[in-house]
PDB file of C-alpha atoms in Angstrom:
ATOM      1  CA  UNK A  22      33.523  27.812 -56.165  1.00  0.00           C
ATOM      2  CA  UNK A  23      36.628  25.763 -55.864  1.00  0.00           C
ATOM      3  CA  UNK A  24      37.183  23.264 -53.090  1.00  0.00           C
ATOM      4  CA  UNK A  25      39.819  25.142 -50.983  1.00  0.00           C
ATOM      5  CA  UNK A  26      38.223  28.421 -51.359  1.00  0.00           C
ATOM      6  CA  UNK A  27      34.699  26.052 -49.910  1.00  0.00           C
ATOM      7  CA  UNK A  28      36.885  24.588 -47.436  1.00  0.00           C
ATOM      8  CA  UNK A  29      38.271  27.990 -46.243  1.00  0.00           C
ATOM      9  CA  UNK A  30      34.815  29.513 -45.706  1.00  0.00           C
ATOM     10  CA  UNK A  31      33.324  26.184 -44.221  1.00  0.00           C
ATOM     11  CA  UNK A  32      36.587  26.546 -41.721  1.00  0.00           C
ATOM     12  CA  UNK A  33      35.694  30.466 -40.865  1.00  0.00           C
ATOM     13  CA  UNK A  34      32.075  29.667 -40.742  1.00  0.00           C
ATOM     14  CA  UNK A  35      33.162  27.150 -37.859  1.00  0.00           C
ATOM     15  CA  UNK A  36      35.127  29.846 -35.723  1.00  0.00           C
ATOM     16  CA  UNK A  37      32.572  32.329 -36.057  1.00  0.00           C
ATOM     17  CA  UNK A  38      30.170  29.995 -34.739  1.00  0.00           C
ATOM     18  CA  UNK A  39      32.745  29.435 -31.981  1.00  0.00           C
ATOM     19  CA  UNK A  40      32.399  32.633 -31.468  1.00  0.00           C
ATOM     20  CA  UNK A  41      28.758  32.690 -31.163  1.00  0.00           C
ATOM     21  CA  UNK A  42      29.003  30.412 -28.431  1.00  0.00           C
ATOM     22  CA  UNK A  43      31.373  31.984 -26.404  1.00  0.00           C
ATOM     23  CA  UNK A  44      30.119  35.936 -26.650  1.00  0.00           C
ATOM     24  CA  UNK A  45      26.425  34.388 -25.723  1.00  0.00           C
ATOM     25  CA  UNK A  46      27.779  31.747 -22.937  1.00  0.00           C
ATOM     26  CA  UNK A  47      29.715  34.669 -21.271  1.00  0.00           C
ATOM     27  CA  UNK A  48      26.899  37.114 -21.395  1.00  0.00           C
ATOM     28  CA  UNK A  49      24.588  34.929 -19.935  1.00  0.00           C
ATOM     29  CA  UNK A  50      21.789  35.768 -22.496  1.00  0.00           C
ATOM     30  CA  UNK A  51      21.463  36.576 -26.578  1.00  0.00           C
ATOM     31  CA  UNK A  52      20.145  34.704 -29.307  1.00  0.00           C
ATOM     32  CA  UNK A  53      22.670  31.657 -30.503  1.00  0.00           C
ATOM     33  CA  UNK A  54      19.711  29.724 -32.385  1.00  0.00           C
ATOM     34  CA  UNK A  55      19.612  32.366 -35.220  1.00  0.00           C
ATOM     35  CA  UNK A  56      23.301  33.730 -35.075  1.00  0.00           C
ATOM     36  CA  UNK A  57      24.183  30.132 -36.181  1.00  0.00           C
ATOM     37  CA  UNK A  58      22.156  30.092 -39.131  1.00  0.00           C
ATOM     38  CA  UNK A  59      22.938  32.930 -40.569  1.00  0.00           C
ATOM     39  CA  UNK A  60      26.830  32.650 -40.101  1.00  0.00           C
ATOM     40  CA  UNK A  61      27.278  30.817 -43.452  1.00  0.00           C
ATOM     41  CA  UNK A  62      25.985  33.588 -45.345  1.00  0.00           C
ATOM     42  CA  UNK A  63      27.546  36.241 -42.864  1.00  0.00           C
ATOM     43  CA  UNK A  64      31.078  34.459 -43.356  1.00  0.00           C
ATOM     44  CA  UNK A  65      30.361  34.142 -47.301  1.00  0.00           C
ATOM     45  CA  UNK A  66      29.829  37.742 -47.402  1.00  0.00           C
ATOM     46  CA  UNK A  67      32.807  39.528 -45.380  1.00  0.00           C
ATOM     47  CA  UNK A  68      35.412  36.875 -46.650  1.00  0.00           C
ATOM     48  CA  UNK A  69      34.359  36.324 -50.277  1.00  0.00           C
ATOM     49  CA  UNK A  70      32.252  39.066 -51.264  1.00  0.00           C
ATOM     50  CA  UNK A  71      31.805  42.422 -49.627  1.00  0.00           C
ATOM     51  CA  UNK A  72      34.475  45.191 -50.454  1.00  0.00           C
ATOM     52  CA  UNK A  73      35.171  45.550 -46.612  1.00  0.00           C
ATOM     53  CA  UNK A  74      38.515  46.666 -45.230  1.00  0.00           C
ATOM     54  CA  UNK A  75      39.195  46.487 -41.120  1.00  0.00           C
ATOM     55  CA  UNK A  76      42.135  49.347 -40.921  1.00  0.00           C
ATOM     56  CA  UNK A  77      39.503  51.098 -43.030  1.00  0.00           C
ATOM     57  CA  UNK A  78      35.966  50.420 -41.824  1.00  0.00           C
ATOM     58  CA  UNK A  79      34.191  53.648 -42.632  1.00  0.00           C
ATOM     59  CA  UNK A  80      35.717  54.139 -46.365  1.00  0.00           C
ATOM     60  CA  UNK A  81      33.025  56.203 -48.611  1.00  0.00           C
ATOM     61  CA  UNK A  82      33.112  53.273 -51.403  1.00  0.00           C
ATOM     62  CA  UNK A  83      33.275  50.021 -49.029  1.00  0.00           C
ATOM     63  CA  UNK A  84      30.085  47.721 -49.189  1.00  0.00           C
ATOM     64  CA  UNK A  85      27.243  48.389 -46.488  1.00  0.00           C
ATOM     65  CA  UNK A  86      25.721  45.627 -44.457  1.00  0.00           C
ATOM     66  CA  UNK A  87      22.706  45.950 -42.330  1.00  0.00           C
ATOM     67  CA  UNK A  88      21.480  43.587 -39.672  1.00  0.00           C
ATOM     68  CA  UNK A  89      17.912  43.596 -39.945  1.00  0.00           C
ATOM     69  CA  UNK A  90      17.265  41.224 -37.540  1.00  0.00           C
ATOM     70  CA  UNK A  91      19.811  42.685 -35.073  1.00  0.00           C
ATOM     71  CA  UNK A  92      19.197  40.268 -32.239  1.00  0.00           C
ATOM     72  CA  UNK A  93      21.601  38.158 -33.864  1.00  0.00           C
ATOM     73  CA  UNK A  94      24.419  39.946 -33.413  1.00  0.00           C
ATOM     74  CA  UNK A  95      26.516  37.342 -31.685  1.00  0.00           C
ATOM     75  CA  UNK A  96      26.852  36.273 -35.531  1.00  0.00           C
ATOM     76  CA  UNK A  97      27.829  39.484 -36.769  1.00  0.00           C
ATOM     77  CA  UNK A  98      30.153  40.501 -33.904  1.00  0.00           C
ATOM     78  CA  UNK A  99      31.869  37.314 -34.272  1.00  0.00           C
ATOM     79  CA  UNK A 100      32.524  37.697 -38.164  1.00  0.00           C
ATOM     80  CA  UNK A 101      33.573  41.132 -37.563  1.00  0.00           C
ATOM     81  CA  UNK A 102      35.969  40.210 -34.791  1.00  0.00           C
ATOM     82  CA  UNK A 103      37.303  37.450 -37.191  1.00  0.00           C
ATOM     83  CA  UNK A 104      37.649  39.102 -40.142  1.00  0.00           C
ATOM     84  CA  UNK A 105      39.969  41.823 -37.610  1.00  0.00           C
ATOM     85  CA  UNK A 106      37.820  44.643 -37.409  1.00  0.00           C
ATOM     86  CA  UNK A 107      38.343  44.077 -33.054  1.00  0.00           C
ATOM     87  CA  UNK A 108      39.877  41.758 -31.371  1.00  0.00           C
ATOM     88  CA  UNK A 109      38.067  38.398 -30.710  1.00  0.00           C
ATOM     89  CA  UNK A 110      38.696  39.006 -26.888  1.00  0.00           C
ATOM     90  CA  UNK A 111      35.369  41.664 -26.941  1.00  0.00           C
ATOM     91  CA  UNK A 112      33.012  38.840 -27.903  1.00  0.00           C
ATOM     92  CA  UNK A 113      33.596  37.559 -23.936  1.00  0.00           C
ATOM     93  CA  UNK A 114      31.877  40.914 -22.915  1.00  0.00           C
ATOM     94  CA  UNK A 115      29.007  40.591 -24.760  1.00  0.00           C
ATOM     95  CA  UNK A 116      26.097  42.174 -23.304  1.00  0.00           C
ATOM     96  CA  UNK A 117      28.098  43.523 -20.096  1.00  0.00           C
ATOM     97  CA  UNK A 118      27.602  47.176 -18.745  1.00  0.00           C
ATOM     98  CA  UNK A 119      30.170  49.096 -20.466  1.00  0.00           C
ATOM     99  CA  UNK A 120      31.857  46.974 -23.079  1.00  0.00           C
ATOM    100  CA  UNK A 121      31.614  47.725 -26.738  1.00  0.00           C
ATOM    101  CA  UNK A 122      29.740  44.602 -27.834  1.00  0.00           C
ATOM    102  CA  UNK A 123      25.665  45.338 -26.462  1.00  0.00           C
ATOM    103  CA  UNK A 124      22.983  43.419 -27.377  1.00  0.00           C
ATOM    104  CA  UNK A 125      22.235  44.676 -30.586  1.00  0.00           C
ATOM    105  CA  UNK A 126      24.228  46.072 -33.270  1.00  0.00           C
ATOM    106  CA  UNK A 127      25.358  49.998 -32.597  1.00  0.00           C
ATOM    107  CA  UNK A 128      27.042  51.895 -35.193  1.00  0.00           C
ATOM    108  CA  UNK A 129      29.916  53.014 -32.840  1.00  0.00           C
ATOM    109  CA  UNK A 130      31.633  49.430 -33.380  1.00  0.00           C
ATOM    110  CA  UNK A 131      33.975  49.067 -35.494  1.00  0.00           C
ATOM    111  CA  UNK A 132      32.617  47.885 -38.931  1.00  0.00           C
ATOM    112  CA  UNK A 133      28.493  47.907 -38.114  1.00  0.00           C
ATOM    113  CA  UNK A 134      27.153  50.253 -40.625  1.00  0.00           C
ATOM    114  CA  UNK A 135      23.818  50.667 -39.079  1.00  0.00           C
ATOM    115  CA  UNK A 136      22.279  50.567 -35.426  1.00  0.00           C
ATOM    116  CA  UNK A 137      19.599  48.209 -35.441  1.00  0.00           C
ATOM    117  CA  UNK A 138      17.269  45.555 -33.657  1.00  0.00           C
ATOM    118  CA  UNK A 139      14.099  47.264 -33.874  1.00  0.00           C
ATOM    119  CA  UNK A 140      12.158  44.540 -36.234  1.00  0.00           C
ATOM    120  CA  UNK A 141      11.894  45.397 -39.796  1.00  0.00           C
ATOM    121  CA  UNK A 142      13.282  48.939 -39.378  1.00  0.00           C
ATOM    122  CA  UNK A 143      16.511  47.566 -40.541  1.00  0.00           C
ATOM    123  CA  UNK A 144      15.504  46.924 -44.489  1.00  0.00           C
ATOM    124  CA  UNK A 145      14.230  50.498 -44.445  1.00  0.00           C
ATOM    125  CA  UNK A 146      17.758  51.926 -43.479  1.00  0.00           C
ATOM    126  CA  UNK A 147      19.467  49.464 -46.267  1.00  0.00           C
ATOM    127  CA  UNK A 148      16.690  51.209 -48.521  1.00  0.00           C
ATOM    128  CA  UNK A 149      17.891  54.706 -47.991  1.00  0.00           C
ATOM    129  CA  UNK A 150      21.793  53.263 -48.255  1.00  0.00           C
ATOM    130  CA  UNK A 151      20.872  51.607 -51.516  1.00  0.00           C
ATOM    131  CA  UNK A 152      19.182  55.138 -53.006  1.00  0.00           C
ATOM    132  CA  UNK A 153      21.882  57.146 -51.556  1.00  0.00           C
ATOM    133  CA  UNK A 154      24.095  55.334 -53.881  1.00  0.00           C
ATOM    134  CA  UNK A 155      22.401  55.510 -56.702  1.00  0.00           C
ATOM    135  CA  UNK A 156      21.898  59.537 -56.302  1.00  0.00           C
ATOM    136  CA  UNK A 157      25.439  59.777 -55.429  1.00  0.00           C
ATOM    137  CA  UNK A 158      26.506  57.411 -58.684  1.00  0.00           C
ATOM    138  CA  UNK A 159      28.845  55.123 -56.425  1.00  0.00           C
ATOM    139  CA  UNK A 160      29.721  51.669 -57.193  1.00  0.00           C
ATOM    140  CA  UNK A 161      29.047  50.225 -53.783  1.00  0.00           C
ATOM    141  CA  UNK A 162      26.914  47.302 -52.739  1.00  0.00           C
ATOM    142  CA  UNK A 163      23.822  47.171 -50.196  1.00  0.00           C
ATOM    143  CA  UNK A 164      23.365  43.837 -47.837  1.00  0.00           C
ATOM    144  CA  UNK A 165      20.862  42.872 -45.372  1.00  0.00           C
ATOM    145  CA  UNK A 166      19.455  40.014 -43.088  1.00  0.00           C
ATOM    146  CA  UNK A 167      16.181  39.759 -42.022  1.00  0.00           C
ATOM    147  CA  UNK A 168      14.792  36.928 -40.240  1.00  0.00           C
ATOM    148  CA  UNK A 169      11.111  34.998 -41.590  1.00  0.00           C
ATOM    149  CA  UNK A 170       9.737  35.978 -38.253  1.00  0.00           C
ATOM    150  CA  UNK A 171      10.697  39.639 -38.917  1.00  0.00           C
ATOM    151  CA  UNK A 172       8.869  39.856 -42.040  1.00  0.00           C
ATOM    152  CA  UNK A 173       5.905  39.993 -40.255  1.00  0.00           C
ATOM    153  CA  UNK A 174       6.445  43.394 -39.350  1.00  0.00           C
ATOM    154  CA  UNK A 175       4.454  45.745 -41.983  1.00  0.00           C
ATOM    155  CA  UNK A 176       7.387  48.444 -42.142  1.00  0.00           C
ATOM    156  CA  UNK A 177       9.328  44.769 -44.055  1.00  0.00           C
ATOM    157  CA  UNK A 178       7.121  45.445 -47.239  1.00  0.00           C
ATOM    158  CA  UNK A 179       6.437  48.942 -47.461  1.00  0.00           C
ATOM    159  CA  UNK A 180      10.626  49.026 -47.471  1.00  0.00           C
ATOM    160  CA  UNK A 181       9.765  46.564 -50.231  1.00  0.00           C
ATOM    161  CA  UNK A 182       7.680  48.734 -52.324  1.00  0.00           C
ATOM    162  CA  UNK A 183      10.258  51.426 -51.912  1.00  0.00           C
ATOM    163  CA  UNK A 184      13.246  49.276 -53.045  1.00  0.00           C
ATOM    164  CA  UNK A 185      10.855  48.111 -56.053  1.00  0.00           C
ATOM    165  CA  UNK A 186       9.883  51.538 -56.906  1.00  0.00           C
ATOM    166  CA  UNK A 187      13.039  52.958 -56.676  1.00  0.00           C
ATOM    167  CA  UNK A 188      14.750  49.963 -58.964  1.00  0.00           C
ATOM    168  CA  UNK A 189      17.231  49.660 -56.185  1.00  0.00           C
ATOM    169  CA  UNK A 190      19.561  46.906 -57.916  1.00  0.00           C
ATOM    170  CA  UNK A 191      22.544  47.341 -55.441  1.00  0.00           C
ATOM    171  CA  UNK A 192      20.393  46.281 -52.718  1.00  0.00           C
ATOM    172  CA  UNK A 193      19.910  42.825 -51.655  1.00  0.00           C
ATOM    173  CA  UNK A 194      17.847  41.251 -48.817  1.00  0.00           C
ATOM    174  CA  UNK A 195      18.995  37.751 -47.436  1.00  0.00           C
ATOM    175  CA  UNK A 196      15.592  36.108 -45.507  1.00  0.00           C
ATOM    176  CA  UNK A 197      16.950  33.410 -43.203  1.00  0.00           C
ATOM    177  CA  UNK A 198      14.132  30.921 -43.088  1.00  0.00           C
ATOM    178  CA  UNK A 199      14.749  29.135 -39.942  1.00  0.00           C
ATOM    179  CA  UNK A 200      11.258  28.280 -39.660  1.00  0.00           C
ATOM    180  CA  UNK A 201      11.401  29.256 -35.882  1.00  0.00           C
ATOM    181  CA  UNK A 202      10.519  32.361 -33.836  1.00  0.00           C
ATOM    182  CA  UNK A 203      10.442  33.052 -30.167  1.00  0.00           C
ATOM    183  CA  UNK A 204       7.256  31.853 -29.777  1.00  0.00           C
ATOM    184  CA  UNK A 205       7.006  28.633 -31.651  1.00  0.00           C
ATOM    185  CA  UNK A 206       7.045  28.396 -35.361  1.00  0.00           C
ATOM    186  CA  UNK A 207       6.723  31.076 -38.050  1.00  0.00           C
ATOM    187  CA  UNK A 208       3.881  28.500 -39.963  1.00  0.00           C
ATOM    188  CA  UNK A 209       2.009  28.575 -36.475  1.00  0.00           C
ATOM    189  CA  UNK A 210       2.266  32.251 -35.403  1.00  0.00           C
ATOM    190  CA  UNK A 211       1.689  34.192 -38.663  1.00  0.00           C
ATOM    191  CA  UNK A 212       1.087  31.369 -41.141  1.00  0.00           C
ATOM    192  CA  UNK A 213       3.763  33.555 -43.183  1.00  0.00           C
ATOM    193  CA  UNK A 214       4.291  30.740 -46.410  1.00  0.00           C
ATOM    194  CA  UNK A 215       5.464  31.490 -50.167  1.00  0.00           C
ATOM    195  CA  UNK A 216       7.928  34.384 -49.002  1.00  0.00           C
ATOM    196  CA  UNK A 217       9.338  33.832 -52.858  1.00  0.00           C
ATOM    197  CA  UNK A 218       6.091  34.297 -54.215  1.00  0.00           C
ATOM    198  CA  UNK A 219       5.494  37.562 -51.628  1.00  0.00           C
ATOM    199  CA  UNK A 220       8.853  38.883 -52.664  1.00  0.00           C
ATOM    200  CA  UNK A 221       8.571  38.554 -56.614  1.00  0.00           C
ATOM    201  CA  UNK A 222       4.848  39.764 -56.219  1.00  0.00           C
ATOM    202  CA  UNK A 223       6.766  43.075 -54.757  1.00  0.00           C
ATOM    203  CA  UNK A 224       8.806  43.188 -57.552  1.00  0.00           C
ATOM    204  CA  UNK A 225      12.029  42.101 -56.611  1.00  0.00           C
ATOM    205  CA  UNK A 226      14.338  39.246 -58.163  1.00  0.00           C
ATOM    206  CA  UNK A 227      14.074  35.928 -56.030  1.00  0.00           C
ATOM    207  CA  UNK A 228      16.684  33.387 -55.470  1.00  0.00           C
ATOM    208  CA  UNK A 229      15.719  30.223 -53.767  1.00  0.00           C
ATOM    209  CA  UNK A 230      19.311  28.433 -51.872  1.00  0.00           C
ATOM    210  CA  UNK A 231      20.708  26.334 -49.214  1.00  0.00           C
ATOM    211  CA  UNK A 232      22.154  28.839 -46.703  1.00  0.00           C
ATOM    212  CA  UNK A 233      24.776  26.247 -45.678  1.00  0.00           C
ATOM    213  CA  UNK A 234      25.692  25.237 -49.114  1.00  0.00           C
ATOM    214  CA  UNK A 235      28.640  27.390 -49.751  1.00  0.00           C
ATOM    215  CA  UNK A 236      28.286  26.505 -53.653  1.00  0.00           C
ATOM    216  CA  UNK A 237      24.672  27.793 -53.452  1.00  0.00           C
ATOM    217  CA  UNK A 238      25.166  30.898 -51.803  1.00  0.00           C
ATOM    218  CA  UNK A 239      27.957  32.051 -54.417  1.00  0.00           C
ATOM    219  CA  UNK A 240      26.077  30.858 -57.082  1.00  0.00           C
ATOM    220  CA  UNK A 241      23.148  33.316 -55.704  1.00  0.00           C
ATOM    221  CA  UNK A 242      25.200  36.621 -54.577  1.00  0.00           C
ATOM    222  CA  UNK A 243      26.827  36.186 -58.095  1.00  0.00           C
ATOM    223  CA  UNK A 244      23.652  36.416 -59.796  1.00  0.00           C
ATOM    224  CA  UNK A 245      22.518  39.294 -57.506  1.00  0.00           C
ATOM    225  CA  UNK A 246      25.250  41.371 -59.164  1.00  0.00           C
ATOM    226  CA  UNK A 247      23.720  40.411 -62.636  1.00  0.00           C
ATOM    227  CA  UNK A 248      20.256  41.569 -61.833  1.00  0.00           C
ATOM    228  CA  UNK A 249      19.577  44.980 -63.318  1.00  0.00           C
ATOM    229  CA  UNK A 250      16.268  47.638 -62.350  1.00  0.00           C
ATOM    230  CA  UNK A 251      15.644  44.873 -59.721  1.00  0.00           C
ATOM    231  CA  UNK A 252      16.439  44.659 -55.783  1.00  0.00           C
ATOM    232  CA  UNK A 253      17.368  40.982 -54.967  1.00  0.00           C
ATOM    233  CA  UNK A 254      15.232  38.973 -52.624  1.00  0.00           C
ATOM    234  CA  UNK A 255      17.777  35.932 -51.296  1.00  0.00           C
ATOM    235  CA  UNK A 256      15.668  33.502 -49.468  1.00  0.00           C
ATOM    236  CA  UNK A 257      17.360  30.654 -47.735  1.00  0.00           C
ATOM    237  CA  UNK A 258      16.811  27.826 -45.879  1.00  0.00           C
ATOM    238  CA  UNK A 259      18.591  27.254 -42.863  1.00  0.00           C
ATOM    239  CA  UNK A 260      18.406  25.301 -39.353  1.00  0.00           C
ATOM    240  CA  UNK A 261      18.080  27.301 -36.446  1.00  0.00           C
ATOM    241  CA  UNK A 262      20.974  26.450 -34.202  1.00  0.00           C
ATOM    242  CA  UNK A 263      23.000  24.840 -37.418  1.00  0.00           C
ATOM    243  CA  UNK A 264      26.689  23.455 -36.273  1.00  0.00           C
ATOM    244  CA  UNK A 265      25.515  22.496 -32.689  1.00  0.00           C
ATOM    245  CA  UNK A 266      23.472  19.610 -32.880  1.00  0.00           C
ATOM    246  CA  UNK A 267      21.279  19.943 -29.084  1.00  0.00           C
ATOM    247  CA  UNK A 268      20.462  23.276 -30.994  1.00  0.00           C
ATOM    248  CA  UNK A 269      19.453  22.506 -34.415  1.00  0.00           C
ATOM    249  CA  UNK A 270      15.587  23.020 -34.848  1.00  0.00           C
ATOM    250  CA  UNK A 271      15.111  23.604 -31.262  1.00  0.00           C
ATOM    251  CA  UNK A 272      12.912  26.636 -31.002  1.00  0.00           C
ATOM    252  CA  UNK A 273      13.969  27.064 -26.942  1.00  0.00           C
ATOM    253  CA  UNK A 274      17.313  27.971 -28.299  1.00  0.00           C
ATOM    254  CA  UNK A 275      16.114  31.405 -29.892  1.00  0.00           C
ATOM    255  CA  UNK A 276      16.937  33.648 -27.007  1.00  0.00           C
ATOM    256  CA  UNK A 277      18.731  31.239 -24.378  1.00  0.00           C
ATOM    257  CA  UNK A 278      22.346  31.738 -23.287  1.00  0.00           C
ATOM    258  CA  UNK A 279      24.359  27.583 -22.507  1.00  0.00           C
ATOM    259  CA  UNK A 280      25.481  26.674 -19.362  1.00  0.00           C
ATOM    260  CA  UNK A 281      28.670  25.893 -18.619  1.00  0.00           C
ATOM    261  CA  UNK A 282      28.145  22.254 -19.404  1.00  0.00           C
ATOM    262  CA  UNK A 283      26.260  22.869 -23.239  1.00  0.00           C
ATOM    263  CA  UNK A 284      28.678  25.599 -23.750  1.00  0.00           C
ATOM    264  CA  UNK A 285      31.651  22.592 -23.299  1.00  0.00           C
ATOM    265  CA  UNK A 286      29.742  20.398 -25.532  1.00  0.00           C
ATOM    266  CA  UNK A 287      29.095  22.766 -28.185  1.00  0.00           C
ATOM    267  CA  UNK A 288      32.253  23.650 -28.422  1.00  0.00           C
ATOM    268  CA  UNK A 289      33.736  20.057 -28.434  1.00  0.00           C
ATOM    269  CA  UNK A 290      31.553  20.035 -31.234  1.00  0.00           C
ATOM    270  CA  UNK A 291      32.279  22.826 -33.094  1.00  0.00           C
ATOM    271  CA  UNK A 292      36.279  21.885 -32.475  1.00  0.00           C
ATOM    272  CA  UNK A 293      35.940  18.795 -33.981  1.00  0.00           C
ATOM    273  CA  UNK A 294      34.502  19.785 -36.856  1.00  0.00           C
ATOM    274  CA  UNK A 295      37.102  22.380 -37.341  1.00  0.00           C
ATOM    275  CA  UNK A 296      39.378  20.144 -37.153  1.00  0.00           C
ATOM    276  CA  UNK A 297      38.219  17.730 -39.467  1.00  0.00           C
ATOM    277  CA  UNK A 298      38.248  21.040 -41.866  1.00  0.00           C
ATOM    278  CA  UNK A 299      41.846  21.837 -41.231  1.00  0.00           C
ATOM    279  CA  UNK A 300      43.552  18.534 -41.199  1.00  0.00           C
TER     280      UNK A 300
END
């Protein structure tokens, strides 16, 4: 990846974070901690990679994306509102009664290809995307996220023995390994280790990154598309609450809306490093 083409997505990665902050501040609740480490990838893949197009967001051959872990969906609704699929003024009605943007991802807005937030139910619908295209010999691509908490959930790896099975190579899963659920650390509530190892023992292709290394991540969705009678496994390591540094690796910050006084520091922070990315 060149330098201005990292620079650009390092740039976009800091709005949507931005945005993050400001849909979850104004709703009063939502997840920030894991929104903000999975917006590198989420920017990556709606400004680099995905065949996506806003004045056209349910075209037959466009890529399909599927929040697994739909709690996050600050992060999605904030790289869908800045890649113009809605206008970035919806993010400060997150969560109200009403308003488009609810808590978790709903097929009705503009650009989500799936309702989810039910834990691990998500892969299984990315599953059935991924076959459908294979039946229907179409061209078209098959992304989700799940979190390392969510692959606790037993409905995560029977969707991976279907994908196996089914040689599903237009399908691949990003794991954001955070390290951190809602109730402490994913090491201390399910002792879930070796996810590569669980993955590759399921039969899929592996890929080990950085998920805030811009290089990394193209490196790994271009291999993806090289893979053949293989779904791709792409497990990254990320910080929980990346970009805002009160959040980073601070488990509280799962499921907690700022204040008015974090939310001005957070974005100080965020501005400044978008500025230093601009200038």
């Amino acid at each position: 990846m060149n330098e201005e083409t990292k620079k650009k997505l390092q740039a976009t990665a800091c709005k949507v974070r931005m945005g993050i902050i400001e849909g979850t501040f104004n709703a009063k609740s939502g997840h920030p901690g894991g929104s903000l480490s999975i917006a590198d990838t989420l920017t990556y893949l709606y400004f680099d990679k995905m065949n996506v197009e806003p004045k056209n967001p349910d075209a037959p051959d466009r890529d399909r994306f599927v929040l697994s872990k739909g709690h996050t969906a600050p992060a999605l609704y904030s790289v869908l509102a800045e890649k113009g699929f809605f206008a970035k003024d919806e993010l400060k009605s997150l969560r109200h009664i009403g308003a488009m943007l609810q808590g978790h991802p709903c097929i009705s807005i503009p650009g989500v290809d799936m309702s989810s937030g039910s834990l691990g139910q998500g892969i299984s619908a990315a599953c059935g995307m991924a076959l459908a295209g294979k039946l229907d010999n179409k061209a078209y691509r098959v992304y989700t996220a799940l979190g390392d908490g969510e692959i606790e959930e037993g409905q995560v790896w029977e969707a991976a023995m279907f994908a196996s099975h089914y040689k599903l190579d237009n399908l691949v899963a990003i794991i954001d390994n955070n390290g951190l659920q809602i109730d402490g650390t994913v090491a201390d509530v399910a002792g879930l280790d070796n996810i590569p190892e669980k993955f590759a023992a399921f039969g899929w292709h592996v890929i080990e990154i950085n998920g805030h290394d811009f290089d990394e991540i193209d490196k790994a969705f271009t291999e993806a598309e090289t893979v053949k009678g293989q779904p791709v496994a792409i497990v990254q390591k990320s910080v929980k609450g990346k970009g805002v540094s009160f959040m980073e690796g601070q488990v509280g910050w799962h499921g907690k809306a700022p204040n008015e006084e974090e939310y001005d520091t957070a974005m100080a922070e965020l501005g400044a490093q978008l500025k230093e990315l601009e200038d």
